[in-house]
mmCIF file of C-alpha atoms in Angstrom:
data_model
loop_
_atom_site.group_PDB
_atom_site.id
_atom_site.type_symbol
_atom_site.label_atom_id
_atom_site.label_comp_id
_atom_site.label_asym_id
_atom_site.label_seq_id
_atom_site.Cartn_x
_atom_site.Cartn_y
_atom_site.Cartn_z
ATOM 1 C CA MET A 1 0.029 0.028 -0.082
ATOM 2 C CA SER A 2 2.437 2.402 -0.314
ATOM 3 C CA ASN A 3 5.905 1.852 -0.566
ATOM 4 C CA ARG A 4 6.590 1.391 3.172
ATOM 5 C CA LYS A 5 4.402 -1.533 3.651
ATOM 6 C CA SER A 6 4.940 -3.112 0.247
ATOM 7 C CA ILE A 7 8.807 -2.646 0.809
ATOM 8 C CA ILE A 8 8.682 -4.252 4.256
ATOM 9 C CA VAL A 9 6.493 -7.113 2.602
ATOM 10 C CA SER A 10 8.844 -7.757 -0.309
ATOM 11 C CA CYS A 11 11.901 -7.204 1.394
ATOM 12 C CA ILE A 12 11.243 -9.085 4.889
ATOM 13 C CA LEU A 13 13.365 -11.915 6.122
ATOM 14 C CA LEU A 14 10.468 -14.192 5.881
ATOM 15 C CA GLY A 15 9.358 -13.180 2.460
ATOM 16 C CA LEU A 16 6.501 -15.210 1.477
ATOM 17 C CA PHE A 17 6.081 -16.521 -2.038
ATOM 18 C CA PHE A 18 4.262 -19.356 -3.510
ATOM 19 C CA PHE A 19 5.401 -22.223 -5.686
ATOM 20 C CA GLU A 20 3.848 -21.481 -8.964
ATOM 21 C CA SER A 21 4.276 -24.782 -10.163
ATOM 22 C CA PHE A 22 0.890 -24.636 -11.694
ATOM 23 C CA LYS A 23 0.450 -25.570 -15.417
ATOM 24 C CA SER A 24 -2.364 -24.662 -17.603
ATOM 25 C CA THR A 25 -4.864 -27.499 -17.698
ATOM 26 C CA THR A 26 -7.600 -28.305 -20.187
ATOM 27 C CA SER A 27 -9.790 -29.929 -17.603
ATOM 28 C CA ALA A 28 -13.296 -30.455 -18.922
ATOM 29 C CA THR A 29 -14.506 -28.546 -16.061
ATOM 30 C CA LEU A 30 -11.961 -26.072 -14.730
ATOM 31 C CA ASN A 31 -9.330 -24.316 -16.470
ATOM 32 C CA THR A 32 -6.230 -22.265 -14.997
ATOM 33 C CA PHE A 33 -6.188 -18.451 -15.235
ATOM 34 C CA LYS A 34 -3.406 -16.210 -14.037
ATOM 35 C CA ILE A 35 -3.077 -12.431 -13.516
ATOM 36 C CA SER A 36 0.105 -10.643 -12.652
ATOM 37 C CA GLY A 37 0.557 -6.901 -12.141
ATOM 38 C CA PHE A 38 2.178 -4.139 -10.069
ATOM 39 C CA ALA A 39 0.078 -2.116 -7.623
ATOM 40 C CA GLN A 40 0.517 -0.576 -4.205
ATOM 41 C CA GLY A 41 4.373 -0.269 -4.731
ATOM 42 C CA THR A 42 4.649 -4.082 -5.230
ATOM 43 C CA SER A 43 3.724 -6.949 -7.398
ATOM 44 C CA TYR A 44 0.768 -9.104 -7.333
ATOM 45 C CA HIS A 45 -0.197 -12.475 -8.459
ATOM 46 C CA ILE A 46 -3.384 -14.315 -8.835
ATOM 47 C CA THR A 47 -4.313 -17.860 -9.938
ATOM 48 C CA TYR A 48 -7.798 -18.928 -10.166
ATOM 49 C CA TYR A 49 -9.589 -22.035 -11.479
ATOM 50 C CA ALA A 50 -12.894 -21.516 -13.482
ATOM 51 C CA GLU A 51 -14.637 -22.843 -16.624
ATOM 52 C CA ASP A 52 -13.950 -19.318 -18.156
ATOM 53 C CA SER A 53 -12.115 -16.306 -17.775
ATOM 54 C CA VAL A 54 -14.344 -14.295 -15.714
ATOM 55 C CA VAL A 55 -11.782 -11.749 -13.973
ATOM 56 C CA ALA A 56 -9.697 -9.419 -16.148
ATOM 57 C CA LYS A 57 -6.458 -7.685 -15.023
ATOM 58 C CA ASN A 58 -8.225 -4.048 -15.489
ATOM 59 C CA GLN A 59 -10.824 -5.124 -12.932
ATOM 60 C CA VAL A 60 -8.195 -6.218 -10.417
ATOM 61 C CA ASP A 61 -5.932 -2.850 -11.064
ATOM 62 C CA SER A 62 -9.141 -0.895 -10.826
ATOM 63 C CA LEU A 63 -10.030 -2.197 -7.443
ATOM 64 C CA LEU A 64 -6.556 -1.905 -5.923
ATOM 65 C CA ASP A 65 -6.487 1.557 -7.231
ATOM 66 C CA LYS A 66 -9.583 2.519 -5.373
ATOM 67 C CA ILE A 67 -8.209 0.991 -2.173
ATOM 68 C CA ASP A 68 -5.071 3.015 -2.635
ATOM 69 C CA SER A 69 -7.012 6.096 -3.126
ATOM 70 C CA SER A 70 -8.535 5.764 0.431
ATOM 71 C CA LEU A 71 -5.603 4.052 2.361
ATOM 72 C CA SER A 72 -2.210 5.052 0.882
ATOM 73 C CA VAL A 73 -0.299 7.583 2.755
ATOM 74 C CA TYR A 74 1.901 7.841 -0.319
ATOM 75 C CA LYS A 75 -0.851 9.417 -2.455
ATOM 76 C CA PRO A 76 -1.321 13.072 -1.393
ATOM 77 C CA TYR A 77 -5.004 12.886 -2.223
ATOM 78 C CA SER A 78 -5.802 9.939 -0.446
ATOM 79 C CA LEU A 79 -8.574 9.884 2.164
ATOM 80 C CA ILE A 80 -6.153 8.825 5.020
ATOM 81 C CA ASN A 81 -4.064 11.733 4.151
ATOM 82 C CA LYS A 82 -6.836 13.972 4.417
ATOM 83 C CA PHE A 83 -7.608 12.742 7.920
ATOM 84 C CA ASN A 84 -4.056 13.215 8.864
ATOM 85 C CA ARG A 85 -4.186 16.690 7.857
ATOM 86 C CA SER A 86 -7.360 17.513 9.402
ATOM 87 C CA LYS A 87 -7.770 19.238 12.707
ATOM 88 C CA LYS A 88 -10.478 17.054 14.211
ATOM 89 C CA GLY A 89 -11.373 14.188 11.789
ATOM 90 C CA ILE A 90 -13.306 13.699 8.600
ATOM 91 C CA GLU A 91 -16.019 11.581 7.045
ATOM 92 C CA ILE A 92 -14.585 8.399 5.795
ATOM 93 C CA ASP A 93 -15.380 5.673 3.254
ATOM 94 C CA ASP A 94 -16.096 1.927 4.018
ATOM 95 C CA TYR A 95 -12.510 0.872 3.359
ATOM 96 C CA LEU A 96 -10.987 3.187 5.681
ATOM 97 C CA ARG A 97 -13.793 2.391 8.403
ATOM 98 C CA VAL A 98 -13.122 -1.353 8.130
ATOM 99 C CA VAL A 99 -9.255 -0.962 8.595
ATOM 100 C CA VAL A 100 -9.362 1.623 11.441
ATOM 101 C CA HIS A 101 -12.111 -0.598 13.275
ATOM 102 C CA LYS A 102 -10.001 -3.627 12.918
ATOM 103 C CA SER A 103 -6.880 -1.732 13.964
ATOM 104 C CA LEU A 104 -8.651 -0.503 17.101
ATOM 105 C CA GLU A 105 -9.716 -3.990 17.851
ATOM 106 C CA ILE A 106 -6.021 -5.231 17.641
ATOM 107 C CA PHE A 107 -4.661 -2.234 19.725
ATOM 108 C CA LYS A 108 -7.216 -3.442 22.554
ATOM 109 C CA ASN A 109 -6.274 -7.120 22.272
ATOM 110 C CA THR A 110 -2.580 -6.486 22.175
ATOM 111 C CA GLY A 111 -2.452 -3.869 25.175
ATOM 112 C CA GLY A 112 -1.573 -1.093 22.742
ATOM 113 C CA VAL A 113 1.535 -3.053 21.280
ATOM 114 C CA SER A 114 -0.126 -2.409 17.557
ATOM 115 C CA ASP A 115 -1.099 1.157 17.309
ATOM 116 C CA ILE A 116 -1.642 2.800 13.964
ATOM 117 C CA THR A 117 -1.069 6.395 15.355
ATOM 118 C CA VAL A 118 2.613 5.823 15.246
ATOM 119 C CA TYR A 119 2.809 7.221 11.859
ATOM 120 C CA PRO A 120 4.862 10.609 13.220
ATOM 121 C CA LEU A 121 7.357 8.058 14.769
ATOM 122 C CA VAL A 122 7.666 5.876 11.856
ATOM 123 C CA ASN A 123 8.230 8.917 9.485
ATOM 124 C CA SER A 124 10.651 10.442 11.984
ATOM 125 C CA TRP A 125 12.746 7.172 12.100
ATOM 126 C CA GLY A 126 13.108 7.230 8.140
ATOM 127 C CA PHE A 127 10.302 4.626 7.297
ATOM 128 C CA GLY A 128 7.597 6.921 5.995
ATOM 129 C CA PRO A 129 6.799 8.892 2.827
ATOM 130 C CA GLU A 130 9.078 11.737 3.862
ATOM 131 C CA LYS A 131 12.693 11.867 3.549
ATOM 132 C CA VAL A 132 14.768 12.468 6.729
ATOM 133 C CA SER A 133 18.316 13.727 7.002
ATOM 134 C CA LYS A 134 18.919 12.243 10.418
ATOM 135 C CA MET A 135 17.338 9.974 13.143
ATOM 136 C CA PRO A 136 15.397 11.666 15.741
ATOM 137 C CA ASP A 137 17.038 12.293 19.225
ATOM 138 C CA ALA A 138 15.344 11.988 22.539
ATOM 139 C CA ALA A 139 14.084 15.395 22.801
ATOM 140 C CA THR A 140 12.129 14.982 19.254
ATOM 141 C CA ILE A 141 10.795 11.623 20.274
ATOM 142 C CA ARG A 142 9.502 13.073 23.399
ATOM 143 C CA SER A 143 7.593 15.969 21.379
ATOM 144 C CA MET A 144 5.894 13.403 19.458
ATOM 145 C CA MET A 145 4.627 11.367 22.102
ATOM 146 C CA PRO A 146 1.668 13.342 23.183
ATOM 147 C CA CYS A 147 0.508 12.659 19.368
ATOM 148 C CA ILE A 148 0.624 9.010 19.688
ATOM 149 C CA GLY A 149 -2.312 6.697 21.120
ATOM 150 C CA ALA A 150 -5.062 5.060 19.314
ATOM 151 C CA SER A 151 -7.370 5.804 22.364
ATOM 152 C CA LYS A 152 -7.377 9.308 21.029
ATOM 153 C CA ILE A 153 -9.040 8.260 17.720
ATOM 154 C CA HIS A 154 -12.753 7.297 17.418
ATOM 155 C CA LEU A 155 -15.236 5.802 15.001
ATOM 156 C CA ARG A 156 -18.499 7.632 15.085
ATOM 157 C CA GLY A 157 -20.899 6.580 12.215
ATOM 158 C CA LYS A 158 -19.355 7.537 8.897
ATOM 159 C CA PHE A 159 -16.716 9.876 10.722
ATOM 160 C CA LEU A 160 -13.387 9.158 12.238
ATOM 161 C CA LEU A 161 -12.395 11.799 14.861
ATOM 162 C CA LYS A 162 -9.401 12.707 16.749
ATOM 163 C CA ASP A 163 -8.707 14.345 20.116
ATOM 164 C CA ILE A 164 -5.535 16.178 19.018
ATOM 165 C CA SER A 165 -4.660 17.617 15.739
ATOM 166 C CA CYS A 166 -1.136 16.363 15.476
ATOM 167 C CA LEU A 167 -2.524 12.574 15.543
ATOM 168 C CA LYS A 168 -1.742 10.804 12.398
ATOM 169 C CA ILE A 169 -2.514 7.224 11.299
ATOM 170 C CA ASP A 170 -0.490 4.833 9.123
ATOM 171 C CA ILE A 171 -2.432 1.538 8.425
ATOM 172 C CA ASN A 172 0.340 0.155 6.181
ATOM 173 C CA GLY A 173 0.801 -2.612 8.618
ATOM 174 C CA ILE A 174 -2.621 -3.961 7.967
ATOM 175 C CA ALA A 175 -3.882 -2.655 4.431
ATOM 176 C CA GLN A 176 -2.068 -4.993 2.239
ATOM 177 C CA GLY A 177 -3.665 -7.838 3.953
ATOM 178 C CA TYR A 178 -7.023 -6.120 3.825
ATOM 179 C CA SER A 179 -6.474 -5.541 0.113
ATOM 180 C CA VAL A 180 -5.807 -9.237 -0.433
ATOM 181 C CA ASP A 181 -9.150 -9.974 1.104
ATOM 182 C CA LEU A 182 -11.002 -7.667 -0.974
ATOM 183 C CA VAL A 183 -9.429 -9.180 -4.266
ATOM 184 C CA ALA A 184 -10.565 -12.650 -2.785
ATOM 185 C CA ASN A 185 -14.089 -11.426 -2.015
ATOM 186 C CA PHE A 186 -14.250 -9.906 -5.785
ATOM 187 C CA LEU A 187 -13.336 -13.479 -7.193
ATOM 188 C CA GLU A 188 -15.780 -15.316 -4.955
ATOM 189 C CA GLY A 189 -18.261 -12.819 -6.285
ATOM 190 C CA LYS A 190 -17.716 -14.144 -9.783
ATOM 191 C CA GLY A 191 -18.364 -17.634 -8.443
ATOM 192 C CA ILE A 192 -14.782 -18.717 -8.229
ATOM 193 C CA GLN A 193 -14.206 -21.204 -5.332
ATOM 194 C CA HIS A 194 -10.436 -22.130 -6.096
ATOM 195 C CA TYR A 195 -7.872 -19.350 -5.883
ATOM 196 C CA LEU A 196 -4.625 -17.980 -4.622
ATOM 197 C CA VAL A 197 -4.339 -14.201 -4.159
ATOM 198 C CA GLU A 198 -0.893 -12.713 -3.467
ATOM 199 C CA ILE A 199 -0.011 -9.101 -3.128
ATOM 200 C CA GLY A 200 3.604 -8.426 -2.114
ATOM 201 C CA GLY A 201 3.937 -11.536 -0.273
ATOM 202 C CA GLU A 202 0.665 -11.468 1.700
ATOM 203 C CA LEU A 203 -1.721 -14.096 0.403
ATOM 204 C CA LYS A 204 -5.013 -15.938 0.740
ATOM 205 C CA ILE A 205 -5.948 -19.237 -0.351
ATOM 206 C CA LYS A 206 -9.356 -21.057 -0.962
ATOM 207 C CA GLY A 207 -9.656 -24.470 -2.556
ATOM 208 C CA ARG A 208 -7.382 -26.585 -4.318
ATOM 209 C CA ARG A 209 -5.076 -26.786 -7.338
ATOM 210 C CA GLN A 210 -6.910 -28.344 -10.496
ATOM 211 C CA PRO A 211 -7.523 -30.667 -11.751
ATOM 212 C CA LYS A 212 -5.664 -32.990 -9.366
ATOM 213 C CA GLY A 213 -7.272 -31.417 -6.331
ATOM 214 C CA THR A 214 -3.822 -31.148 -4.224
ATOM 215 C CA MET A 215 -3.416 -28.628 -1.729
ATOM 216 C CA MET A 216 -1.725 -25.406 -2.625
ATOM 217 C CA GLN A 217 2.184 -25.035 -1.523
ATOM 218 C CA ILE A 218 3.605 -21.961 0.100
ATOM 219 C CA GLY A 219 7.527 -21.666 0.644
ATOM 220 C CA LEU A 220 8.703 -20.067 3.870
ATOM 221 C CA GLU A 221 12.085 -18.327 3.519
ATOM 222 C CA ALA A 222 14.826 -18.330 6.197
ATOM 223 C CA PRO A 223 17.891 -16.167 6.731
ATOM 224 C CA ALA A 224 20.941 -17.258 4.437
ATOM 225 C CA PRO A 225 24.220 -18.208 6.258
ATOM 226 C CA ASP A 226 25.466 -14.770 5.151
ATOM 227 C CA PHE A 227 23.331 -11.791 6.138
ATOM 228 C CA PHE A 228 23.391 -10.232 2.919
ATOM 229 C CA ASP A 229 22.704 -13.315 0.726
ATOM 230 C CA LYS A 230 19.449 -14.176 -0.898
ATOM 231 C CA PRO A 231 17.199 -16.164 1.618
ATOM 232 C CA VAL A 232 16.782 -19.740 1.224
ATOM 233 C CA VAL A 233 13.670 -21.957 1.291
ATOM 234 C CA GLU A 234 13.206 -23.305 4.941
ATOM 235 C CA LYS A 235 9.735 -24.622 5.103
ATOM 236 C CA THR A 236 6.945 -25.600 2.957
ATOM 237 C CA ILE A 237 3.328 -25.566 4.110
ATOM 238 C CA HIS A 238 0.298 -26.944 2.439
ATOM 239 C CA LEU A 239 -3.279 -25.405 2.737
ATOM 240 C CA ASP A 240 -6.527 -25.258 1.045
ATOM 241 C CA GLN A 241 -8.084 -22.233 3.127
ATOM 242 C CA GLY A 242 -6.862 -19.338 5.152
ATOM 243 C CA ALA A 243 -4.554 -16.494 4.762
ATOM 244 C CA ILE A 244 -0.787 -16.134 5.236
ATOM 245 C CA THR A 245 1.164 -12.946 6.144
ATOM 246 C CA THR A 246 4.700 -12.155 7.276
ATOM 247 C CA SER A 247 6.413 -9.340 9.248
ATOM 248 C CA GLY A 248 10.139 -9.113 9.395
ATOM 249 C CA ASN A 249 12.966 -6.891 10.414
ATOM 250 C CA TYR A 250 16.129 -7.638 8.626
ATOM 251 C CA ARG A 251 15.321 -6.460 5.033
ATOM 252 C CA LYS A 252 13.624 -3.302 6.116
ATOM 253 C CA TYR A 253 15.868 -1.406 8.435
ATOM 254 C CA THR A 254 18.625 1.162 8.835
ATOM 255 C CA MET A 255 21.938 1.333 10.560
ATOM 256 C CA VAL A 256 22.597 4.135 12.982
ATOM 257 C CA ARG A 257 26.349 4.326 14.464
ATOM 258 C CA GLY A 258 26.592 0.599 13.716
ATOM 259 C CA LYS A 259 23.456 -0.068 15.420
ATOM 260 C CA PHE A 260 20.626 -2.172 13.770
ATOM 261 C CA ILE A 261 17.399 -0.071 13.692
ATOM 262 C CA SER A 262 14.108 -1.960 13.019
ATOM 263 C CA HIS A 263 11.173 -0.355 11.049
ATOM 264 C CA LEU A 264 8.914 -1.620 13.810
ATOM 265 C CA ILE A 265 8.365 0.997 16.403
ATOM 266 C CA ASN A 266 7.052 0.701 19.783
ATOM 267 C CA PRO A 267 4.256 3.187 20.350
ATOM 268 C CA LYS A 268 4.834 3.202 24.020
ATOM 269 C CA THR A 269 8.639 4.359 23.949
ATOM 270 C CA GLY A 270 9.004 5.934 20.499
ATOM 271 C CA TYR A 271 12.014 3.743 19.762
ATOM 272 C CA PRO A 272 12.202 0.771 17.499
ATOM 273 C CA PHE A 273 11.367 -2.604 19.099
ATOM 274 C CA GLN A 274 14.225 -4.565 20.242
ATOM 275 C CA ASN A 275 14.021 -8.428 20.971
ATOM 276 C CA GLU A 276 15.155 -11.720 19.689
ATOM 277 C CA LEU A 277 12.505 -11.925 16.849
ATOM 278 C CA ILE A 278 13.614 -11.845 13.200
ATOM 279 C CA SER A 279 10.411 -12.623 11.661
ATOM 280 C CA VAL A 280 6.828 -13.713 12.322
ATOM 281 C CA THR A 281 4.568 -15.673 9.811
ATOM 282 C CA VAL A 282 0.953 -15.689 10.930
ATOM 283 C CA TRP A 283 -2.027 -17.856 9.674
ATOM 284 C CA ALA A 284 -5.471 -16.630 10.038
ATOM 285 C CA LYS A 285 -9.009 -17.149 8.303
ATOM 286 C CA ASP A 286 -8.536 -13.911 6.630
ATOM 287 C CA ALA A 287 -5.728 -11.808 5.674
ATOM 288 C CA ILE A 288 -6.439 -8.540 7.327
ATOM 289 C CA THR A 289 -6.473 -10.367 10.571
ATOM 290 C CA ALA A 290 -3.093 -12.276 9.954
ATOM 291 C CA ASP A 291 -1.694 -8.867 8.625
ATOM 292 C CA GLY A 292 -2.976 -7.011 11.625
ATOM 293 C CA TYR A 293 -1.357 -9.288 14.153
ATOM 294 C CA ASP A 294 2.180 -10.295 12.431
ATOM 295 C CA ASN A 295 3.702 -6.749 13.374
ATOM 296 C CA ALA A 296 2.082 -6.983 17.050
ATOM 297 C CA LEU A 297 3.722 -10.451 17.522
ATOM 298 C CA MET A 298 6.988 -9.062 16.194
ATOM 299 C CA GLY A 299 6.810 -6.384 18.860
ATOM 300 C CA MET A 300 5.825 -8.640 21.834
ATOM 301 C CA GLY A 301 8.908 -11.046 21.523
ATOM 302 C CA LEU A 302 8.892 -14.709 21.521
ATOM 303 C CA ASN A 303 7.700 -15.509 25.074
ATOM 304 C CA LYS A 304 5.002 -13.046 25.205
ATOM 305 C CA SER A 305 3.793 -13.918 21.807
ATOM 306 C CA PHE A 306 3.208 -17.690 22.709
ATOM 307 C CA SER A 307 1.212 -16.623 25.821
ATOM 308 C CA PHE A 308 -0.897 -14.284 23.654
ATOM 309 C CA LEU A 309 -1.454 -16.939 21.079
ATOM 310 C CA LYS A 310 -2.677 -19.353 23.842
ATOM 311 C CA GLN A 311 -5.527 -16.924 24.286
ATOM 312 C CA HIS A 312 -6.026 -16.473 20.732
ATOM 313 C CA LYS A 313 -6.726 -19.796 19.044
ATOM 314 C CA GLU A 314 -7.860 -18.095 15.854
ATOM 315 C CA LEU A 315 -4.271 -17.575 15.081
ATOM 316 C CA GLU A 316 -1.278 -19.784 14.210
ATOM 317 C CA ALA A 317 2.339 -18.403 13.872
ATOM 318 C CA TYR A 318 5.743 -19.373 12.930
ATOM 319 C CA PHE A 319 8.725 -17.785 14.242
ATOM 320 C CA ILE A 320 12.460 -17.340 13.292
ATOM 321 C CA TYR A 321 14.505 -15.689 16.022
ATOM 322 C CA ARG A 322 18.061 -15.606 17.581
ATOM 323 C CA ASP A 323 18.847 -17.399 20.968
ATOM 324 C CA LYS A 324 20.906 -15.905 23.738
ATOM 325 C CA GLN A 325 24.112 -17.043 21.765
ATOM 326 C CA GLY A 326 22.961 -15.608 18.497
ATOM 327 C CA VAL A 327 22.098 -18.710 16.751
ATOM 328 C CA VAL A 328 19.306 -18.454 14.337
ATOM 329 C CA LYS A 329 16.368 -20.969 15.211
ATOM 330 C CA ASP A 330 12.681 -21.388 14.481
ATOM 331 C CA THR A 331 9.735 -22.508 16.348
ATOM 332 C CA ALA A 332 5.800 -22.472 15.754
ATOM 333 C CA THR A 333 2.477 -22.966 17.095
ATOM 334 C CA THR A 334 1.111 -26.613 17.273
ATOM 335 C CA GLY A 335 -1.367 -25.560 14.519
ATOM 336 C CA PHE A 336 1.280 -24.152 12.281
ATOM 337 C CA TYR A 337 3.312 -27.152 12.504
ATOM 338 C CA ARG A 338 0.312 -29.072 11.308
ATOM 339 C CA LEU A 339 0.474 -27.017 8.186
ATOM 340 C CA ILE A 340 4.035 -27.831 7.671
ATOM 341 C CA ASN A 341 3.532 -31.303 8.001
ATOM 342 C CA ASN A 342 0.129 -31.627 6.311
#
């Protein structure tokens, strides 16, 4: 949705991609159709199975452009930028309402670890649309903290309101997953029951590969032995329904005085999160949920994430982390291991 999220997604450690080993089929009932393109600052790929080609690339591009016009902080005319420039709030559309509503739900569930009002901090640290010449000092961060806090924004019918004019939101950490869901819904509206939708590495699957009816495969990348080398495929998962999204911190970062600075900013301190996690991949029934929680789990760290997931059985997750000796390891919830071993 913007270059920030799409760069995060396309350049994260645990970059997701699907094994496009599908071959066109001349099945008597369902044929294979593929659509690829570029939108929201990244690439997208769609594979669906139907009797006829009922979805065209221009339809997908049009839908994604409408979403961007509402949610992208990289488009000056977007609805979210109008809200950010406003003093008290504005009337919003359904796209922004759905994403903000979900974000506020996640903010509450995570105890404020995930907070869409971090936009000023994200931008100040150099991960937003504005160019910065230096990293913020302690005084700058303190000056921004009164503008942070999702409890200061309110959905009132068709309006999104804010308590303080300097408050700005950035929903790039969830909007791409939502875009995946919207494209998937569009396909289903055309009667398509077997598909894979992927935007910038975030994806949703329904049904199976045709004509054999096998589960779709997704490759999970792991860090290469050399930090700067291309990641390698670590695991393969198989599924026929649900969404998979990833958040990671080793591809989207900056170095300050030799120190690694992640793009994931702690809304409670104003500084980047620092913990053992390298990346988190989340499975959920829909992509807006998976995408909404992957950053939050990254911020929590490994132990708190597992405690959280015990209370949220609707989520499964796979983690890559560094142990106390700096050795890269991985672990997952029981449900995610089932996807790997399926």
